[in-house]
Short mmCIF file of C-alpha atoms in Angstrom, two decimals:
data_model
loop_
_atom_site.label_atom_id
_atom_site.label_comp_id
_atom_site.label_asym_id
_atom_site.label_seq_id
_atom_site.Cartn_x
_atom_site.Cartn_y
_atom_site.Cartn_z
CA UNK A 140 0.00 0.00 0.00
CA UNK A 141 2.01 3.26 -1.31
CA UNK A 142 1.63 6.26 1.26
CA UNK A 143 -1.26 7.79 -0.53
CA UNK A 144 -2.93 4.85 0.37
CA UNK A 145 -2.43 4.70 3.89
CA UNK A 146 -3.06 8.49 4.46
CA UNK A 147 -6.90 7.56 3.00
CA UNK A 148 -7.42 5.12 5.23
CA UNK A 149 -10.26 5.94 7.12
CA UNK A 150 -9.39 4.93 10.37
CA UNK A 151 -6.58 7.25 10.02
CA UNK A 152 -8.78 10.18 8.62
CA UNK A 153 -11.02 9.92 11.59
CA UNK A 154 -7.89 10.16 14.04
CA UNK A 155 -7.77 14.37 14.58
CA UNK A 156 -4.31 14.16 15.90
CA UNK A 157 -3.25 12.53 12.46
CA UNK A 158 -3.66 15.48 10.27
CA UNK A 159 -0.43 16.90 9.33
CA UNK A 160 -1.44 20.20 10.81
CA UNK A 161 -1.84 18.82 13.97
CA UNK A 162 0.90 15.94 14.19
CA UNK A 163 3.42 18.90 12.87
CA UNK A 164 2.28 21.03 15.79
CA UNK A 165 2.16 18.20 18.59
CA UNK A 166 5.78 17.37 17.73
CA UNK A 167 7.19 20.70 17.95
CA UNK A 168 5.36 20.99 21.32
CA UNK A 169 6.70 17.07 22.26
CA UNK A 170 9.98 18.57 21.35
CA UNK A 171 9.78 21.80 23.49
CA UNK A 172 7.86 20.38 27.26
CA UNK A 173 10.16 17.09 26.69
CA UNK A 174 13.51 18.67 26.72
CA UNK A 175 12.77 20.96 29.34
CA UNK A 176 11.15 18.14 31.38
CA UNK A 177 13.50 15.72 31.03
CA UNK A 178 17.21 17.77 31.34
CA UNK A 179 17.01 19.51 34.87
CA UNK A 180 17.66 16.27 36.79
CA UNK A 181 20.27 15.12 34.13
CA UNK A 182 24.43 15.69 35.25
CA UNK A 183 25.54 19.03 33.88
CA UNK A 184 28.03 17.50 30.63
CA UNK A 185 24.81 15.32 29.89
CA UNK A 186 21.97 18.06 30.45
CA UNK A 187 24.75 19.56 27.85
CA UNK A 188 23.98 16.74 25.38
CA UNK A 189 20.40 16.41 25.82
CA UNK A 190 19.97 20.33 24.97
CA UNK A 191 22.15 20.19 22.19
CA UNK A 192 20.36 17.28 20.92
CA UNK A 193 17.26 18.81 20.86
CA UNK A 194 18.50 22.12 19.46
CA UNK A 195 19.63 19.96 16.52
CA UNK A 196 15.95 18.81 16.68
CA UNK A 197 14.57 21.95 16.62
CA UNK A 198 16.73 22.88 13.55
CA UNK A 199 15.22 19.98 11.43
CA UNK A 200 12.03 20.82 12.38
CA UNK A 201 11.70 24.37 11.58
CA UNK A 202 13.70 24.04 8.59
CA UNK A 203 10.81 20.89 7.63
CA UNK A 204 8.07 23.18 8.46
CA UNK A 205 9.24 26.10 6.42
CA UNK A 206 10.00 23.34 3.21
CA UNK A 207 6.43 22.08 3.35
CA UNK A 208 4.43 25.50 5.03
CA UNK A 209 1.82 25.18 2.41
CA UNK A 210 1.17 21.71 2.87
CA UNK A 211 0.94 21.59 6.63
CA UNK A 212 -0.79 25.21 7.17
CA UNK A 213 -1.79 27.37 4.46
CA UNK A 214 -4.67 25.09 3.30
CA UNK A 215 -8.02 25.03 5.23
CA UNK A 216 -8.83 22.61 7.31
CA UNK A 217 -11.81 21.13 5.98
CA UNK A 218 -14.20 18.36 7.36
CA UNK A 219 -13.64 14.58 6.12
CA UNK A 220 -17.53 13.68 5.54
CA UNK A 221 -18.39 10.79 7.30
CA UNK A 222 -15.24 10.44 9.49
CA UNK A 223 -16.46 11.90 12.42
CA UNK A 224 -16.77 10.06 15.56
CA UNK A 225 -20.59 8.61 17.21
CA UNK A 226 -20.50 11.00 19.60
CA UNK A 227 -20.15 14.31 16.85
CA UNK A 228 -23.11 15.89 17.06
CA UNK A 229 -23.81 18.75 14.04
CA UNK A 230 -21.46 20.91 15.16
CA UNK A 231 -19.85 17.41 15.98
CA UNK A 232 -16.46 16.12 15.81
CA UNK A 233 -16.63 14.96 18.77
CA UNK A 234 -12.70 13.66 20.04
CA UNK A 235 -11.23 10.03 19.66
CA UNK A 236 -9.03 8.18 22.27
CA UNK A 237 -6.04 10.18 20.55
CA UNK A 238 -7.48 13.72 21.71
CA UNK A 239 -8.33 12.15 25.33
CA UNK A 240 -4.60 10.31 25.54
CA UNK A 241 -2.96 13.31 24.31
CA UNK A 242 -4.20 15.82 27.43
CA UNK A 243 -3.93 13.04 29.69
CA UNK A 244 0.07 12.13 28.62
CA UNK A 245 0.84 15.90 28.98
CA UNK A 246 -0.40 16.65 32.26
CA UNK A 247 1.14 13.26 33.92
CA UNK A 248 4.36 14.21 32.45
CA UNK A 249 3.76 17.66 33.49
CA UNK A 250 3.24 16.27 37.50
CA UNK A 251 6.01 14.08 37.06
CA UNK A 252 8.18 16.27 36.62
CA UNK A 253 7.28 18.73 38.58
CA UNK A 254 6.27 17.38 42.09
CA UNK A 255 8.41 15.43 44.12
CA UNK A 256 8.37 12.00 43.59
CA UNK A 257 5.31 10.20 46.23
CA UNK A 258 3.29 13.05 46.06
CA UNK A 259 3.16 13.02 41.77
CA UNK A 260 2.78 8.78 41.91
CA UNK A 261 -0.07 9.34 44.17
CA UNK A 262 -1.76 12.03 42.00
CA UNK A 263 -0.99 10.14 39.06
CA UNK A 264 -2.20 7.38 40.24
CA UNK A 265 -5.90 8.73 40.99
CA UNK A 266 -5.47 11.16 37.52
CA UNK A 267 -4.76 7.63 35.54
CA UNK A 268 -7.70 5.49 37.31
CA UNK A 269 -10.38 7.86 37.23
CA UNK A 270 -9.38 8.10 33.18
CA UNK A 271 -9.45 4.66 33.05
CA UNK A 272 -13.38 4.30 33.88
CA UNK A 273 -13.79 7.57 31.63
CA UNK A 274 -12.51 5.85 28.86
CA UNK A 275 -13.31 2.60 29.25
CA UNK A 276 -17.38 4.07 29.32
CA UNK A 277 -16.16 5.21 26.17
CA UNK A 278 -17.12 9.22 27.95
CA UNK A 279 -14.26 10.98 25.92
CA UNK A 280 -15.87 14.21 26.18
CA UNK A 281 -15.66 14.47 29.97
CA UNK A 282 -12.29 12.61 30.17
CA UNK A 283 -11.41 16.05 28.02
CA UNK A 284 -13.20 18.62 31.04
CA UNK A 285 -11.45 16.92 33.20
CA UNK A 286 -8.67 17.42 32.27
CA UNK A 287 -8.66 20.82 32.14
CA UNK A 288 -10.48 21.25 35.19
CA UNK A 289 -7.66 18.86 37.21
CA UNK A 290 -4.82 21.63 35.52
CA UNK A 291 -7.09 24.77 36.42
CA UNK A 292 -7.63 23.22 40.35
CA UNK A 293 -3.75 22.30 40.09
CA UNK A 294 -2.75 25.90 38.75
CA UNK A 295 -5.11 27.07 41.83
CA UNK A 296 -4.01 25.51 44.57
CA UNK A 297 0.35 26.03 43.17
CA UNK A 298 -0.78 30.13 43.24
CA UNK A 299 -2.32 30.10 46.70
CA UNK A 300 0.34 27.72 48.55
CA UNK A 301 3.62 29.57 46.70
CA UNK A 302 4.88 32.70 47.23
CA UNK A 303 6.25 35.16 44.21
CA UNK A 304 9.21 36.16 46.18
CA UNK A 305 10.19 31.91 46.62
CA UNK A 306 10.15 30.76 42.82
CA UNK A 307 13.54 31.57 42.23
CA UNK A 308 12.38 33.82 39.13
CA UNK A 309 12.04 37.71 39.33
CA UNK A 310 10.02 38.22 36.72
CA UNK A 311 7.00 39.04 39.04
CA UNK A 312 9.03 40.86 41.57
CA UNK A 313 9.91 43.62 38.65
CA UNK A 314 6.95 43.75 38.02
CA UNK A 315 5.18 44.88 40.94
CA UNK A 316 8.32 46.70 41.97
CA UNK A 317 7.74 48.77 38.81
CA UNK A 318 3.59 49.00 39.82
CA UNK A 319 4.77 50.06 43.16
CA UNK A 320 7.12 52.92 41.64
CA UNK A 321 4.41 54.04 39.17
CA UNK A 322 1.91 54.43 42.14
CA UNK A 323 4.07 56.47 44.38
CA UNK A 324 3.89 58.78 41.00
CA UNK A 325 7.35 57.87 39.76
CA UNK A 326 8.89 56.43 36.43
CA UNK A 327 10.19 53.13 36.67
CA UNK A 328 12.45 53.71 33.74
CA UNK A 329 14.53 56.12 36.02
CA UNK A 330 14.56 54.27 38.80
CA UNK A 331 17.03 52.08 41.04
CA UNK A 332 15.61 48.68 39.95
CA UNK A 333 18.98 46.72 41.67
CA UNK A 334 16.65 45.51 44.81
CA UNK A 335 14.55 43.55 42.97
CA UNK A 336 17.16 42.08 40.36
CA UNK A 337 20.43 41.98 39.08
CA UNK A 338 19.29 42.14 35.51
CA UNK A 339 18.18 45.20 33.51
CA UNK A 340 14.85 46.60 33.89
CA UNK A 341 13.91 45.93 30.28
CA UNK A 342 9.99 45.64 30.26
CA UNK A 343 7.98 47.68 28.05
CA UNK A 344 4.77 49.79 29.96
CA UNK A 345 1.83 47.52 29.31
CA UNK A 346 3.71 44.24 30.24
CA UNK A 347 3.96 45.50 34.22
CA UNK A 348 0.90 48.35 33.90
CA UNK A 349 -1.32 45.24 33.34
CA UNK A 350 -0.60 43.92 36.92
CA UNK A 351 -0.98 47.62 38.14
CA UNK A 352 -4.97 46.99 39.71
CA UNK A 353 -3.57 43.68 41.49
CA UNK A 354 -0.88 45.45 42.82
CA UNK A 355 -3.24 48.59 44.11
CA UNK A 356 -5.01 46.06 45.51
CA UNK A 357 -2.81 44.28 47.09
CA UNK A 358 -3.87 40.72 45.39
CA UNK A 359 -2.02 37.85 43.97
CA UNK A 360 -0.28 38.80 40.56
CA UNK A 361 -0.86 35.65 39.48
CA UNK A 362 -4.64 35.64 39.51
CA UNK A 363 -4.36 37.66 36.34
CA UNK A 364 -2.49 34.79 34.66
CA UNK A 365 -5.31 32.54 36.04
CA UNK A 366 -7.40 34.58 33.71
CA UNK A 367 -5.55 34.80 31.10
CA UNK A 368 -5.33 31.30 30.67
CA UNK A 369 -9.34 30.87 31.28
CA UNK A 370 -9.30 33.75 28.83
CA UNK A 371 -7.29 31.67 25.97
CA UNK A 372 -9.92 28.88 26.34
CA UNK A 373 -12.80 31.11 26.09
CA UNK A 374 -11.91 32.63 22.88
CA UNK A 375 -11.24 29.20 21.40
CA UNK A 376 -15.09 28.23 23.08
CA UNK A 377 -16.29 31.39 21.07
CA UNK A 378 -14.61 29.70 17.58
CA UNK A 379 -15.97 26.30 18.46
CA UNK A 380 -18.57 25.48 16.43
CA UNK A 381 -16.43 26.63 13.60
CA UNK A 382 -13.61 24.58 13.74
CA UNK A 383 -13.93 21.74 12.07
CA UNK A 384 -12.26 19.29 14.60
CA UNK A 385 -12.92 21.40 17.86
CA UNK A 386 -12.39 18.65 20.25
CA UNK A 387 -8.52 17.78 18.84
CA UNK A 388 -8.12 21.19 19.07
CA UNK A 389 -9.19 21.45 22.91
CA UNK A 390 -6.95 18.28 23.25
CA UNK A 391 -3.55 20.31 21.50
CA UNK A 392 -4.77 23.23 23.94
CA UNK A 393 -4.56 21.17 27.21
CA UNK A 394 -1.27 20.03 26.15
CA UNK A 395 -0.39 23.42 25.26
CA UNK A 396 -0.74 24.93 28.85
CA UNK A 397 0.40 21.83 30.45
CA UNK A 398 3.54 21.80 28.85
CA UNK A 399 6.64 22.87 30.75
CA UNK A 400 7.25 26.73 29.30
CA UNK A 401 3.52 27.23 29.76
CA UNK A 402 3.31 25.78 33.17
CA UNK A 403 5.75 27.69 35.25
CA UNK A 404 4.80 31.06 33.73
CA UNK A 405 1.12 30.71 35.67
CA UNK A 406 2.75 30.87 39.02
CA UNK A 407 6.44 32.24 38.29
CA UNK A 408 6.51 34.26 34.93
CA UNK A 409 4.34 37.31 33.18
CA UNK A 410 3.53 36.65 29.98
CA UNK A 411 0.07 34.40 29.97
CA UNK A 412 -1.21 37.89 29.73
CA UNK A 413 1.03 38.92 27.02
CA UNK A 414 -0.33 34.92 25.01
CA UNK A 415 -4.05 36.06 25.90
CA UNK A 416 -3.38 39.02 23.96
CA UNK A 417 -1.35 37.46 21.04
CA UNK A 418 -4.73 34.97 20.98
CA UNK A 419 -7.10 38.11 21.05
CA UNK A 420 -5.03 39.44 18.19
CA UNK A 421 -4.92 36.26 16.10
CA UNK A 422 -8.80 35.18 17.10
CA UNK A 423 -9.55 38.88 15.52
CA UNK A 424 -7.73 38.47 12.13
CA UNK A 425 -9.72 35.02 11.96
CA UNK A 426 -13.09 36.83 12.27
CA UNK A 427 -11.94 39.48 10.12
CA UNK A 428 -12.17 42.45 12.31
CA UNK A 429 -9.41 44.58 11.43
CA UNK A 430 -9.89 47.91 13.63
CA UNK A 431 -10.53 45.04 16.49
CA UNK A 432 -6.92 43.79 15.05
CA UNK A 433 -4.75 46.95 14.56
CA UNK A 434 -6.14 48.01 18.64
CA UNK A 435 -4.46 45.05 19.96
CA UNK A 436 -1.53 44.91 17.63
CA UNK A 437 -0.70 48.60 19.43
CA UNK A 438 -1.54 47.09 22.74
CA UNK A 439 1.25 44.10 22.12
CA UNK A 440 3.63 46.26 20.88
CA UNK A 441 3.47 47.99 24.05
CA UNK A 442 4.10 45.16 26.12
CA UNK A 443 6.80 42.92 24.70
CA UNK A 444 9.58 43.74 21.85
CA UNK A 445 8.70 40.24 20.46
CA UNK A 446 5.88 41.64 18.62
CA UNK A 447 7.60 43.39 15.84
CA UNK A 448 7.63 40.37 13.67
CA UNK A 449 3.56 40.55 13.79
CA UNK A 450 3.93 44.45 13.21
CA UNK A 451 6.01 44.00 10.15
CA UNK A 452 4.56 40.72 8.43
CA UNK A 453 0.83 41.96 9.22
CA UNK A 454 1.87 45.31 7.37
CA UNK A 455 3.17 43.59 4.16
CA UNK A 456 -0.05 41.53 4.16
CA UNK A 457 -2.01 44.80 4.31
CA UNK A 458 -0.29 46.16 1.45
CA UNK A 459 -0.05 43.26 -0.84
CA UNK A 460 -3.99 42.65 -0.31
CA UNK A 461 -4.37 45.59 -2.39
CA UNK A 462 -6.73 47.17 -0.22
CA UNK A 463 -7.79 51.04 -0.07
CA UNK A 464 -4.89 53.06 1.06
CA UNK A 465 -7.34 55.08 3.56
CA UNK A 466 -8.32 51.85 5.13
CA UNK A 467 -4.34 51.16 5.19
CA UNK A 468 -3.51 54.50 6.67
CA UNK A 469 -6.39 53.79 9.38
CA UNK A 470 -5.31 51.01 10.69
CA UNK A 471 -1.18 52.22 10.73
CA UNK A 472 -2.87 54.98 12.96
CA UNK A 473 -4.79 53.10 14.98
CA UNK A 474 -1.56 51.08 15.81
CA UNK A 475 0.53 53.66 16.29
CA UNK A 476 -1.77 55.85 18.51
CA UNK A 477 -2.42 52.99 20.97
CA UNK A 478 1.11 52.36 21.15
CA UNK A 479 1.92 55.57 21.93
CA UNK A 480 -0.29 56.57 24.31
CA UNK A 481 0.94 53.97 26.14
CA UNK A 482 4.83 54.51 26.02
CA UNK A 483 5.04 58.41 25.69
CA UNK A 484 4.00 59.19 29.23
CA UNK A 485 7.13 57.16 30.17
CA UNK A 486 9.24 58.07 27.81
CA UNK A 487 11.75 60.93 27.60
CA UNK A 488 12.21 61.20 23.55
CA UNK A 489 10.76 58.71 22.01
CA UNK A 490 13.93 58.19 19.75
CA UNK A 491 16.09 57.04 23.51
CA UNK A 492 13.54 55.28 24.48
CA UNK A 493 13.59 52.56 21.48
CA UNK A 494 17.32 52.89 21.44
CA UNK A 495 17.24 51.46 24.93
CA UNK A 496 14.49 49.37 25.36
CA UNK A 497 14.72 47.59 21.78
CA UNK A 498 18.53 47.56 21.27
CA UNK A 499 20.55 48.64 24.06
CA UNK A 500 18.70 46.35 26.61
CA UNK A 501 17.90 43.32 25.05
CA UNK A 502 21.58 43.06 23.75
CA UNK A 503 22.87 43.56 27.17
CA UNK A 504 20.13 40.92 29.02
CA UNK A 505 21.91 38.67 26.06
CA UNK A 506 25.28 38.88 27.41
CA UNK A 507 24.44 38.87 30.95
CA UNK A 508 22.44 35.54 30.86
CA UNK A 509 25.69 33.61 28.33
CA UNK A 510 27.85 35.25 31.42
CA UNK A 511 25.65 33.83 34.26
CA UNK A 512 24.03 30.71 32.91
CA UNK A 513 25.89 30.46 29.51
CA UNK A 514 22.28 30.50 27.52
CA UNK A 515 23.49 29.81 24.33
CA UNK A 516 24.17 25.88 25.00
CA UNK A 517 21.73 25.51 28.30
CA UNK A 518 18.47 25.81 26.36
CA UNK A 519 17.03 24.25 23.03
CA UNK A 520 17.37 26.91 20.43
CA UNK A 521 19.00 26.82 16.85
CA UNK A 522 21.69 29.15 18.82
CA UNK A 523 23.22 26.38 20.51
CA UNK A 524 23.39 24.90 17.26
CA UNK A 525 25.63 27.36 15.80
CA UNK A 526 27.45 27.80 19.08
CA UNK A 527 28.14 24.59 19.05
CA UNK A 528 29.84 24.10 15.44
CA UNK A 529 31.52 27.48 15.62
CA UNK A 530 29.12 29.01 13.09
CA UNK A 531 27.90 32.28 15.45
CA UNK A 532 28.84 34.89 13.26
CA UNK A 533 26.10 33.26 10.64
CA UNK A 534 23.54 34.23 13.72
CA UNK A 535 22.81 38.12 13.03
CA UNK A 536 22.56 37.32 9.08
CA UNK A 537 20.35 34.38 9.87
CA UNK A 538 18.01 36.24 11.88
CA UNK A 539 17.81 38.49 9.33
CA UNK A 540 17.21 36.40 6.64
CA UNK A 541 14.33 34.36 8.35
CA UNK A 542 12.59 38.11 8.58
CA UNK A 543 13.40 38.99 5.07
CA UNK A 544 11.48 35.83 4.21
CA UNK A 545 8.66 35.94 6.08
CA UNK A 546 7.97 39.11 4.18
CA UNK A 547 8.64 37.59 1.06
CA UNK A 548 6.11 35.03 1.24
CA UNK A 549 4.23 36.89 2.29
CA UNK A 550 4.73 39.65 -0.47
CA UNK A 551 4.49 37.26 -3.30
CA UNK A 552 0.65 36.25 -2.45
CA UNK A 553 -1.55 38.47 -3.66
CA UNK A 554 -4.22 36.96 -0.74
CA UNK A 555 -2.86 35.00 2.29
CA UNK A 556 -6.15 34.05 4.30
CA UNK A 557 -5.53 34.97 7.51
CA UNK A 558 -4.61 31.19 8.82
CA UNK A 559 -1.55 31.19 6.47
CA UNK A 560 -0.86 34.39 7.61
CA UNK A 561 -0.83 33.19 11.24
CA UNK A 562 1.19 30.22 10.00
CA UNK A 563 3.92 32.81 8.83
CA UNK A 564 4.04 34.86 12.25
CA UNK A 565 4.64 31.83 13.85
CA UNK A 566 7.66 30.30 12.01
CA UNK A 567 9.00 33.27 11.04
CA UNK A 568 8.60 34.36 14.78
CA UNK A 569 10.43 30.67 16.12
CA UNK A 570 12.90 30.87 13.78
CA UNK A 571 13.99 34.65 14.98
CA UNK A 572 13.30 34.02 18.60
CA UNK A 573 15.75 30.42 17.76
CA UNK A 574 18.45 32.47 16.98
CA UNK A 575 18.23 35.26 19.44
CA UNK A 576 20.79 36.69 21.72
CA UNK A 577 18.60 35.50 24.99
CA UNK A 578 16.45 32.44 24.61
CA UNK A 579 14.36 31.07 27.43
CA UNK A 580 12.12 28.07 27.04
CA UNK A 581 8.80 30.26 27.36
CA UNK A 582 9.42 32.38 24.57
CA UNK A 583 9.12 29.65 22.00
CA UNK A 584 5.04 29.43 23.96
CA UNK A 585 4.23 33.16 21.88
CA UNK A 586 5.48 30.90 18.33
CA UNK A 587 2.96 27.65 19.46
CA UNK A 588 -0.19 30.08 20.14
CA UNK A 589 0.06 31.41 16.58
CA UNK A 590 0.16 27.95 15.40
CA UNK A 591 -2.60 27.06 17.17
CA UNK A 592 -4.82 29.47 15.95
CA UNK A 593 -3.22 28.63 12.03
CA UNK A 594 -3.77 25.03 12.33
CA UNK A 595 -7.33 25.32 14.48
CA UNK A 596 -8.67 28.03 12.48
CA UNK A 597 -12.57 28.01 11.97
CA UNK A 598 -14.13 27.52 8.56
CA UNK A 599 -14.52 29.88 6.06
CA UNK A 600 -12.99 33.27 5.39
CA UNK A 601 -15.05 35.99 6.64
CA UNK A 602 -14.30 39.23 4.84
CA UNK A 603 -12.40 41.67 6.37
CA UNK A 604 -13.90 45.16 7.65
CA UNK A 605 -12.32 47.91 9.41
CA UNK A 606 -15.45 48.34 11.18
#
């Protein structure tokens, strides 16, 4: 049977986890929450080994991904009629064994790993039996809210018996350090940040102003990334009964925020709010609301420097879709407006201000974390790759080349739907954030959301209005 064949079997058809899309996406993820599960309790020269091996790993995926883009995630998901499972209703679909496995694998391995060992075997334990009668009732659909209500009690109870000042990260200490400043009426930016860490105070406004009402209220940070994460599911909820397999797709979400980068940043890091946004934004080009789009592409550019590669690939799309120049000119504004109203206030030029905070900074967080915890061959990242076979010169050209190319692609389409467009933002984005100066396991999270939304994105092209 040639591999035509076998891909039209219809066992396999029904199996959502076995379209390309999907199996492309589930890898990379594999790739990311295994490494970063598996090395912290390995010996130093082996942890060494494992990252390097998957770095390598990385490598041959991206470059895969980029080879066959328009195969795996330009092309719209459609339907297979008459695959879907018993339990699919009309707006069916409803998930297989894979889907329920899939969430189930991630979050052991996610308590594993994480807890210490009696305490995880005994959770497991009761996590793995209570599937077991799920499953064998064949009741896939609550095996599925289950599972996501086990990680949101889980996520709970980690926030309200940890501390932010005993993780060992200060992410969330800068952060309401800078709230605190900004409430006794000063700039942060000016500011003797050296009590809180040893690093540079490199946060753009809206990533810490976002935390300012728990702050003024004195509650847990982290409840905002509590609802961020509920606020990631509920836009997916909102898409549901558009996308053709939603169940697979609330399977790959599960094992999306159970994975290891995703994880810690609920109770230790600051970004979920920064992925609800970068969901908001892609959910928005999906549905075709433009304005909606352009108000929260200002908003991310405010908050994290990572966001220029949306910036400049959603701006090439704009102009190579031929639309009105008015409507172009609109939306620029609307972008640049939010963005500003948000950074002037803090700001003293605006010209210093991006020297520092997008050059200056960045580059000198780079060399402070290879100094301290020699980043470029303790993570996975296609710059351990080139440290590694004395090719880091090739890593600024690189970099630039992967940019250069997402615009091309995009710049030689006359009409990318807004999926492929997604699709773009996120390997152009991995590929970038790969090679970077600093790379921390949770960045690569920002790269898997857009996928998500590319490879889970609802039916049908709704047009586009800047209303």
């Amino acid at each position: 049977m040639s591999l035509r064949d076998r891909l039209q079997d219809p066992r396999l058809r029904r199996c959502g986890l076995c379209r390309p899309p999907v199996l492309a996406l589930v890898v990379l993820l594999g790739l990311l929450h295994g490494a970063y599960s598996l090395t912290p309790d390995l010996a130093p020269a082996l942890r060494q080994r494992a990252f390097l091996a998957g770095s390598v790993l990385l490598a041959v995926l991206l470059a895969g991904y980029w080879v066959f883009w328009r195969q795996l995630f330009a092309a719209s998901p459609r339907p297979v009629e008459g695959s879907g499972p018993a339990e699919g209703g009309a707006a069916g679909w409803g998930p297989d064994y894979a889907d329920a496995g899939l969430a189930i694998l991630m979050i052991v391995s996610a308590a594993y790993f994480s807890l210490p060992n009696r305490l995880a075997l005994a959770l497991i334990a009761a996590f793995v039996l209570g599937h077991a009668v799920l499953l064998g009732l064949g009741r896939l659909r609550v095996s599925l809210v289950a599972s996501g209500a086990v990680l949101l009690v889980a996520f709970a109870i980690v926030v309200a018996r940890t501390s932010i000042f005993h993780l060992g990260a200060d992410m969330l200490p800068v952060t309401a350090w800078a709230d605190r400043v900004f409430l006794h009426g000063l700039n942060p930016y000016f500011e003797d940040y050296t009590s809180v860490t040893p690093g540079p105070f490199y946060y753009l406004p809206l990533q810490w102003l976002i935390y300012l009402p728990f702050v003024a209220l004195h509650l847990d940070l982290r409840l905002l990334n509590l609802a961020s994460l509920l606020g990631v599911v509920g836009l997916y909820a909102w898409l549901w009964r558009d996308i053709p397999r939603p169940w697979t797709g609330f399977a790959v979400l599960l094992a999306v925020i159970a994975s290891r980068p995703a994880t810690e940043m609920v109770y230790q890091g600051e970004v979920w709010p920064l992925w609800f946004l970068v969901s908001a934004f892609a959910v928005a080009l999906l549905r075709g609301r433009l304005v909606v789009a352009a108000v929260l592409l200002g908003l991310l550019l405010a908050c994290s420097q990572t966001t220029l590669v949306l910036a400049a690939l959603l701006a090439v799309r704009q102009l190579r879709a031929g639309r009105p120049w008015r409507e172009t000119a609109l939306l620029g504004g609307i972008v640049v407006v939010v963005y500003a109203a948000i950074v002037f206030p803090f700001a003293r030029g605006i010209g210093a201000f991006i020297d520092q905070n997008y050059i200056v900074l960045p580059h000198l967080a780079g060399i402070m974390s290879e100094r301290t915890y020699h980043n470029a061959t303790t993570q996975v990242s296609l710059l351990n790759v080139l440290t590694r076979t004395g090719l880091i010169g090739l890593r600024g050209p690189l970099q630039f080349a992967i940019g250069v190319t997402g615009i091309a692609v995009l710049a030689l389409r006359p009409r990318t739907t807004a999926a492929a467009f997604l699709a773009v933002c996120a390997l152009t984005y991995l590929v970038a954030i790969g090679l970077n100066v600093q790379v921390w396991k949770y960045y690569y999270i920002q790269g898997v959301v857009l996928l998500f939304w590319s490879v889970f994105a609802p039916v049908g092209a709704p047009r586009e209005t800047i209303r």
